[in-house]
Short mmCIF file of C-alpha atoms in Angstrom, two decimals:
data_model
loop_
_atom_site.label_atom_id
_atom_site.label_comp_id
_atom_site.label_asym_id
_atom_site.label_seq_id
_atom_site.Cartn_x
_atom_site.Cartn_y
_atom_site.Cartn_z
CA UNK C 29 35.68 82.32 257.89
CA UNK C 30 35.01 85.44 259.88
CA UNK C 31 38.70 86.32 259.93
CA UNK C 32 39.04 85.88 256.17
CA UNK C 33 35.96 87.95 255.51
CA UNK C 34 37.30 90.69 257.76
CA UNK C 35 40.62 90.65 255.93
CA UNK C 36 38.85 90.87 252.57
CA UNK C 37 36.82 93.81 253.81
CA UNK C 38 39.93 95.63 255.00
CA UNK C 39 41.70 95.06 251.71
CA UNK C 40 38.71 96.39 249.77
CA UNK C 41 38.58 99.50 251.95
CA UNK C 42 42.31 100.06 251.53
CA UNK C 43 41.96 99.76 247.78
CA UNK C 44 39.18 102.35 247.76
CA UNK C 45 41.30 104.73 249.84
CA UNK C 46 44.24 104.16 247.52
CA UNK C 47 42.11 104.84 244.45
CA UNK C 48 40.76 108.05 245.95
CA UNK C 49 44.20 109.30 246.92
CA UNK C 50 45.59 108.49 243.49
CA UNK C 51 42.74 110.40 241.85
CA UNK C 52 43.47 113.41 244.00
CA UNK C 53 47.16 113.23 243.13
CA UNK C 54 46.37 113.04 239.40
CA UNK C 55 43.97 115.98 239.65
CA UNK C 56 46.55 118.12 241.46
CA UNK C 57 49.22 117.15 238.94
CA UNK C 58 47.01 118.04 235.98
CA UNK C 59 46.11 121.38 237.57
CA UNK C 60 49.75 122.26 238.15
CA UNK C 61 50.66 121.21 234.61
CA UNK C 62 47.88 123.39 233.17
CA UNK C 63 49.02 126.38 235.21
CA UNK C 64 52.61 125.83 234.14
CA UNK C 65 51.59 125.71 230.48
CA UNK C 66 49.49 128.84 230.89
CA UNK C 67 52.36 130.69 232.55
CA UNK C 68 54.71 129.57 229.78
CA UNK C 69 52.36 130.87 227.10
CA UNK C 70 51.74 134.10 229.01
CA UNK C 71 55.44 134.77 229.47
CA UNK C 72 55.83 135.05 225.67
CA UNK C 73 53.66 138.19 225.71
CA UNK C 74 54.68 140.73 228.32
CA UNK C 75 51.93 142.62 230.11
CA UNK C 76 53.03 146.27 229.97
CA UNK C 77 51.98 148.53 232.83
CA UNK C 78 52.82 151.98 234.18
CA UNK C 79 55.49 150.39 236.35
CA UNK C 80 57.47 148.66 233.58
CA UNK C 81 56.60 150.50 230.38
CA UNK C 82 60.12 151.94 230.09
CA UNK C 83 61.30 148.46 229.05
CA UNK C 84 59.91 149.09 225.56
CA UNK C 85 62.30 152.03 225.10
CA UNK C 86 65.09 149.53 224.43
CA UNK C 87 65.20 146.92 221.68
CA UNK C 88 62.48 146.09 219.16
CA UNK C 89 58.91 145.63 220.27
CA UNK C 90 55.39 145.05 219.00
CA UNK C 91 52.83 146.38 221.47
CA UNK C 92 49.08 145.87 221.33
CA UNK C 93 46.55 148.10 223.11
CA UNK C 94 43.29 146.27 223.76
CA UNK C 95 40.23 146.03 225.97
CA UNK C 96 38.61 142.79 227.15
CA UNK C 97 35.18 143.88 225.92
CA UNK C 98 36.39 144.76 222.39
CA UNK C 99 35.31 142.16 219.76
CA UNK C 100 38.13 143.08 217.35
CA UNK C 101 40.65 142.70 220.19
CA UNK C 102 39.26 139.26 221.02
CA UNK C 103 39.58 138.24 217.36
CA UNK C 104 43.24 139.34 217.38
CA UNK C 105 44.10 137.56 220.63
CA UNK C 106 44.98 134.17 219.08
CA UNK C 107 47.27 135.66 216.43
CA UNK C 108 48.94 137.88 219.02
CA UNK C 109 49.71 134.90 221.26
CA UNK C 110 51.12 133.09 218.22
CA UNK C 111 53.31 136.13 217.51
CA UNK C 112 54.52 135.99 221.10
CA UNK C 113 55.57 132.36 220.69
CA UNK C 114 57.52 133.33 217.57
CA UNK C 115 59.06 136.43 219.12
CA UNK C 116 62.39 134.75 219.86
CA UNK C 117 62.84 133.59 216.26
CA UNK C 118 61.84 137.03 214.97
CA UNK C 119 64.26 138.77 217.34
CA UNK C 120 61.60 141.00 218.90
CA UNK C 121 59.64 141.33 222.11
CA UNK C 122 55.85 141.27 222.19
CA UNK C 123 53.75 143.18 224.70
CA UNK C 124 50.14 144.04 225.42
CA UNK C 125 48.41 146.83 227.32
CA UNK C 126 44.93 146.57 228.81
CA UNK C 127 43.59 150.12 228.52
CA UNK C 128 40.92 149.45 231.13
CA UNK C 129 43.64 148.74 233.69
CA UNK C 130 46.29 151.17 232.40
CA UNK C 131 44.57 154.47 231.46
CA UNK C 132 47.85 156.35 231.87
CA UNK C 133 49.50 154.38 229.06
CA UNK C 134 46.53 154.89 226.75
CA UNK C 135 46.92 158.64 227.31
CA UNK C 136 50.68 158.49 226.92
CA UNK C 137 50.31 156.82 223.50
CA UNK C 138 47.13 158.76 222.55
CA UNK C 139 45.16 155.59 221.89
CA UNK C 140 41.77 156.49 220.39
CA UNK C 141 40.83 153.23 218.61
CA UNK C 142 41.01 149.57 219.59
CA UNK C 143 42.96 147.52 218.94
CA UNK C 144 45.97 149.76 218.34
CA UNK C 145 49.39 148.31 217.52
CA UNK C 146 52.72 150.12 217.83
CA UNK C 147 56.16 149.12 216.62
CA UNK C 148 59.04 150.34 218.81
CA UNK C 149 62.69 150.35 217.87
CA UNK C 150 65.17 151.82 220.37
CA UNK C 151 62.67 154.40 221.62
CA UNK C 152 61.29 155.33 218.16
CA UNK C 153 57.59 154.51 217.85
CA UNK C 154 55.60 153.84 214.70
CA UNK C 155 51.90 153.11 214.49
CA UNK C 156 51.06 149.87 212.68
CA UNK C 157 48.19 150.47 210.23
CA UNK C 158 48.43 147.40 207.96
CA UNK C 159 46.45 144.17 208.11
CA UNK C 160 46.29 142.48 211.51
CA UNK C 161 46.87 138.93 210.30
CA UNK C 162 49.81 137.04 211.73
CA UNK C 163 51.43 136.73 208.29
CA UNK C 164 51.35 140.48 207.63
CA UNK C 165 52.69 141.29 211.09
CA UNK C 166 55.54 138.82 210.62
CA UNK C 167 56.37 140.31 207.21
CA UNK C 168 56.27 143.80 208.76
CA UNK C 169 59.01 142.74 211.17
CA UNK C 170 61.08 140.39 209.00
CA UNK C 171 61.14 142.60 205.89
CA UNK C 172 61.60 145.75 208.00
CA UNK C 173 58.63 147.49 206.46
CA UNK C 174 58.56 149.69 209.52
CA UNK C 175 61.60 151.56 208.13
CA UNK C 176 59.35 153.09 205.44
CA UNK C 177 56.94 154.50 208.04
CA UNK C 178 57.54 157.93 209.54
CA UNK C 179 58.11 157.64 213.31
CA UNK C 180 56.07 159.53 215.83
CA UNK C 181 57.45 163.12 216.21
CA UNK C 182 59.44 163.97 219.29
CA UNK C 183 56.74 166.07 220.97
CA UNK C 184 54.27 163.17 220.65
CA UNK C 185 56.76 160.55 221.80
CA UNK C 186 55.52 158.60 224.85
CA UNK C 187 58.67 159.59 226.73
CA UNK C 188 58.18 163.35 226.15
CA UNK C 189 57.09 165.76 228.86
CA UNK C 190 53.85 166.58 227.04
CA UNK C 191 52.76 162.94 226.85
CA UNK C 192 53.67 162.46 230.51
CA UNK C 193 51.23 165.24 231.34
CA UNK C 194 48.64 163.63 229.08
CA UNK C 195 49.07 160.35 230.97
CA UNK C 196 48.38 162.15 234.26
CA UNK C 197 45.26 163.73 232.80
CA UNK C 198 43.94 160.34 231.69
CA UNK C 199 44.56 158.91 235.17
CA UNK C 200 42.76 161.87 236.75
CA UNK C 201 39.78 161.49 234.41
CA UNK C 202 39.45 157.79 235.25
CA UNK C 203 39.68 158.57 238.96
CA UNK C 204 36.94 161.21 238.67
CA UNK C 205 34.75 158.79 236.74
CA UNK C 206 35.20 156.11 239.38
CA UNK C 207 34.28 158.57 242.13
CA UNK C 208 31.21 159.65 240.17
CA UNK C 209 30.17 156.02 239.71
CA UNK C 210 30.62 155.36 243.43
CA UNK C 211 28.55 158.39 244.37
CA UNK C 212 25.70 157.64 241.99
CA UNK C 213 25.53 153.81 242.08
CA UNK C 214 26.73 152.91 245.57
CA UNK C 215 25.54 155.90 247.61
CA UNK C 216 22.50 156.61 245.46
CA UNK C 217 23.28 160.30 244.95
CA UNK C 218 21.70 161.76 241.77
CA UNK C 219 23.94 162.87 238.94
CA UNK C 220 23.34 166.56 239.52
CA UNK C 221 24.30 166.10 243.18
CA UNK C 222 27.57 164.47 242.13
CA UNK C 223 28.28 167.40 239.80
CA UNK C 224 27.58 169.86 242.62
CA UNK C 225 30.03 168.03 244.87
CA UNK C 226 32.74 168.25 242.21
CA UNK C 227 31.99 171.96 241.68
CA UNK C 228 32.31 172.67 245.43
CA UNK C 229 35.58 170.75 245.61
CA UNK C 230 37.00 172.70 242.65
CA UNK C 231 35.96 176.00 244.25
CA UNK C 232 37.64 175.03 247.50
CA UNK C 233 40.83 174.11 245.67
CA UNK C 234 40.81 177.50 243.93
CA UNK C 235 40.40 179.31 247.26
CA UNK C 236 43.21 177.30 248.83
CA UNK C 237 45.49 178.06 245.89
CA UNK C 238 44.62 181.74 246.16
CA UNK C 239 45.53 181.73 249.85
CA UNK C 240 48.83 179.96 249.25
CA UNK C 241 49.83 181.97 246.17
CA UNK C 242 47.98 185.32 246.44
CA UNK C 243 47.93 187.55 243.41
CA UNK C 244 49.70 190.90 243.56
CA UNK C 245 47.38 193.93 243.91
CA UNK C 246 47.65 196.47 241.13
CA UNK C 247 47.55 199.57 243.41
CA UNK C 248 50.93 198.84 244.96
CA UNK C 249 52.73 200.66 242.19
CA UNK C 250 50.65 203.78 242.81
CA UNK C 251 51.54 203.69 246.49
CA UNK C 252 55.21 203.47 245.74
CA UNK C 253 54.95 206.48 243.46
CA UNK C 254 53.23 208.49 246.19
CA UNK C 255 55.89 207.52 248.70
CA UNK C 256 58.63 208.63 246.35
CA UNK C 257 56.95 211.98 245.84
CA UNK C 258 56.63 212.50 249.59
CA UNK C 259 60.30 211.73 250.13
CA UNK C 260 61.41 214.49 247.73
CA UNK C 261 63.10 217.35 249.60
CA UNK C 262 62.06 221.01 249.39
CA UNK C 263 65.23 221.99 247.54
CA UNK C 264 64.50 219.45 244.85
CA UNK C 265 60.95 220.75 244.60
CA UNK C 266 62.29 224.34 244.12
CA UNK C 267 64.71 223.13 241.46
CA UNK C 268 61.87 221.41 239.65
CA UNK C 269 59.74 224.57 239.82
CA UNK C 270 62.60 226.71 238.51
CA UNK C 271 63.13 224.32 235.61
CA UNK C 272 59.44 224.43 234.81
CA UNK C 273 59.50 228.26 234.99
CA UNK C 274 62.54 228.37 232.71
CA UNK C 275 60.85 226.20 230.15
CA UNK C 276 57.71 228.37 230.31
CA UNK C 277 59.84 231.54 229.81
CA UNK C 278 61.51 229.99 226.81
CA UNK C 279 58.14 229.12 225.39
CA UNK C 280 56.89 232.69 225.87
CA UNK C 281 60.01 234.16 224.28
CA UNK C 282 59.67 231.89 221.28
CA UNK C 283 56.03 232.95 220.97
CA UNK C 284 57.08 236.62 221.06
CA UNK C 285 59.74 236.11 218.40
CA UNK C 286 57.29 234.37 216.18
CA UNK C 287 54.76 237.19 216.78
CA UNK C 288 57.34 239.87 215.82
CA UNK C 289 58.23 238.01 212.70
CA UNK C 290 54.59 237.75 211.73
CA UNK C 291 54.04 241.51 212.29
CA UNK C 292 57.12 242.34 210.19
CA UNK C 293 55.79 240.15 207.42
CA UNK C 294 52.40 241.85 207.64
CA UNK C 295 54.08 245.31 207.48
CA UNK C 296 56.13 244.34 204.46
CA UNK C 297 53.03 243.04 202.76
CA UNK C 298 51.13 246.28 203.51
CA UNK C 299 54.04 248.44 202.17
CA UNK C 300 54.13 246.41 199.00
CA UNK C 301 50.40 246.83 198.55
CA UNK C 302 50.67 250.64 199.01
CA UNK C 303 53.50 250.91 196.47
CA UNK C 304 51.52 248.93 193.97
CA UNK C 305 48.49 251.14 194.48
CA UNK C 306 50.54 254.36 194.00
CA UNK C 307 52.06 253.02 190.80
CA UNK C 308 48.61 252.28 189.49
CA UNK C 309 47.50 255.82 190.23
CA UNK C 310 50.49 257.27 188.33
CA UNK C 311 49.72 255.16 185.31
CA UNK C 312 46.12 256.32 185.04
CA UNK C 313 46.90 260.11 184.30
CA UNK C 314 49.53 259.12 181.78
CA UNK C 315 47.01 257.03 179.99
CA UNK C 316 44.50 259.92 179.97
CA UNK C 317 47.16 262.33 178.50
CA UNK C 318 47.93 259.99 175.65
CA UNK C 319 44.27 259.74 174.74
CA UNK C 320 43.87 263.55 174.71
CA UNK C 321 46.95 263.96 172.49
CA UNK C 322 45.50 261.66 169.94
#
C-alpha cells in the first residue's frame, strides 16, 4: 500500500510539472506569434528616417508625417496601416515619419501641420490636401489624381541644397532645446542662466572665427600708396613737376588770350558808342537849321 501510494504521488507530481511546462511553452509560442504578426504588419509601412529617406526618391510613395501625441495622427493610424497592407495591390510604397524622432526630415519637407501627407513619384513631391479617409487616399493613387496637382518647385524639393540646410537648422534647434531642458530641469539652472550660457558660447565662437579668419584692415591700401610714393625716383618727381608747370603755363596763356579778346571786344564796343554819339550830335544842328528855315 505504501509503495502504491508513493507511485501515485510521483505520478501526480509529474503531471503537475508537465502541465506547468506545457503552459510555459504555450505562452512562449503565443508571444512569438504575436511578435511575428506585429512585425509583419509593421513591415507594410516603412519607418522613414534620416538614414534611409533617399529610398523615397525612387518609385511611388505615400508618406505620412505624424507625432505620437497628435490626436488627428492617432485617428489616421488605423487607415494608414490598412493602406500599408494594400500597398502591394496599389503598386506603391507606404512610409511614415515621426517628427519627434526625425526633426531633420520635418525641416527638409517644411512640415508645419500634423498630420501631413506627401505623394512622391520618382523624386517629384506633391502635398496631399484631400480627405484623409482610406477610400479617398486609394482613389488618389488608383485614379492618378496626383497628376493634376502641381509638384513642389525645385528649390523647395527635399533633395535640394536649400532644404538640406533647413534640415540641419531643425536638427540644431532641437539640440539646443534639449540642452536648455537639461540645464533647467536636470541641473536646476534658471532660464535666464541658460540664456546667458548660450550667449557666452556664441560670443566665444565668434571670437574663435575671428582669430581663424581675420578680417582685412582697411588702412592697408593707404600704406601701399605711401610705399609707392616713396619708391618714386627723383627724376620721375622732376618730370611730374615739369608736367604740372607746363599745364599751369598753358592755363595762364589761355587766360591771357581770353583777357585780350575781352579787352578788344570792350574797345570795339566803346568805339561804336563814340561813333553813335557823334552822329547824334551832327543830327541835332541840322534839325535846328530846318526849323529856322521854316
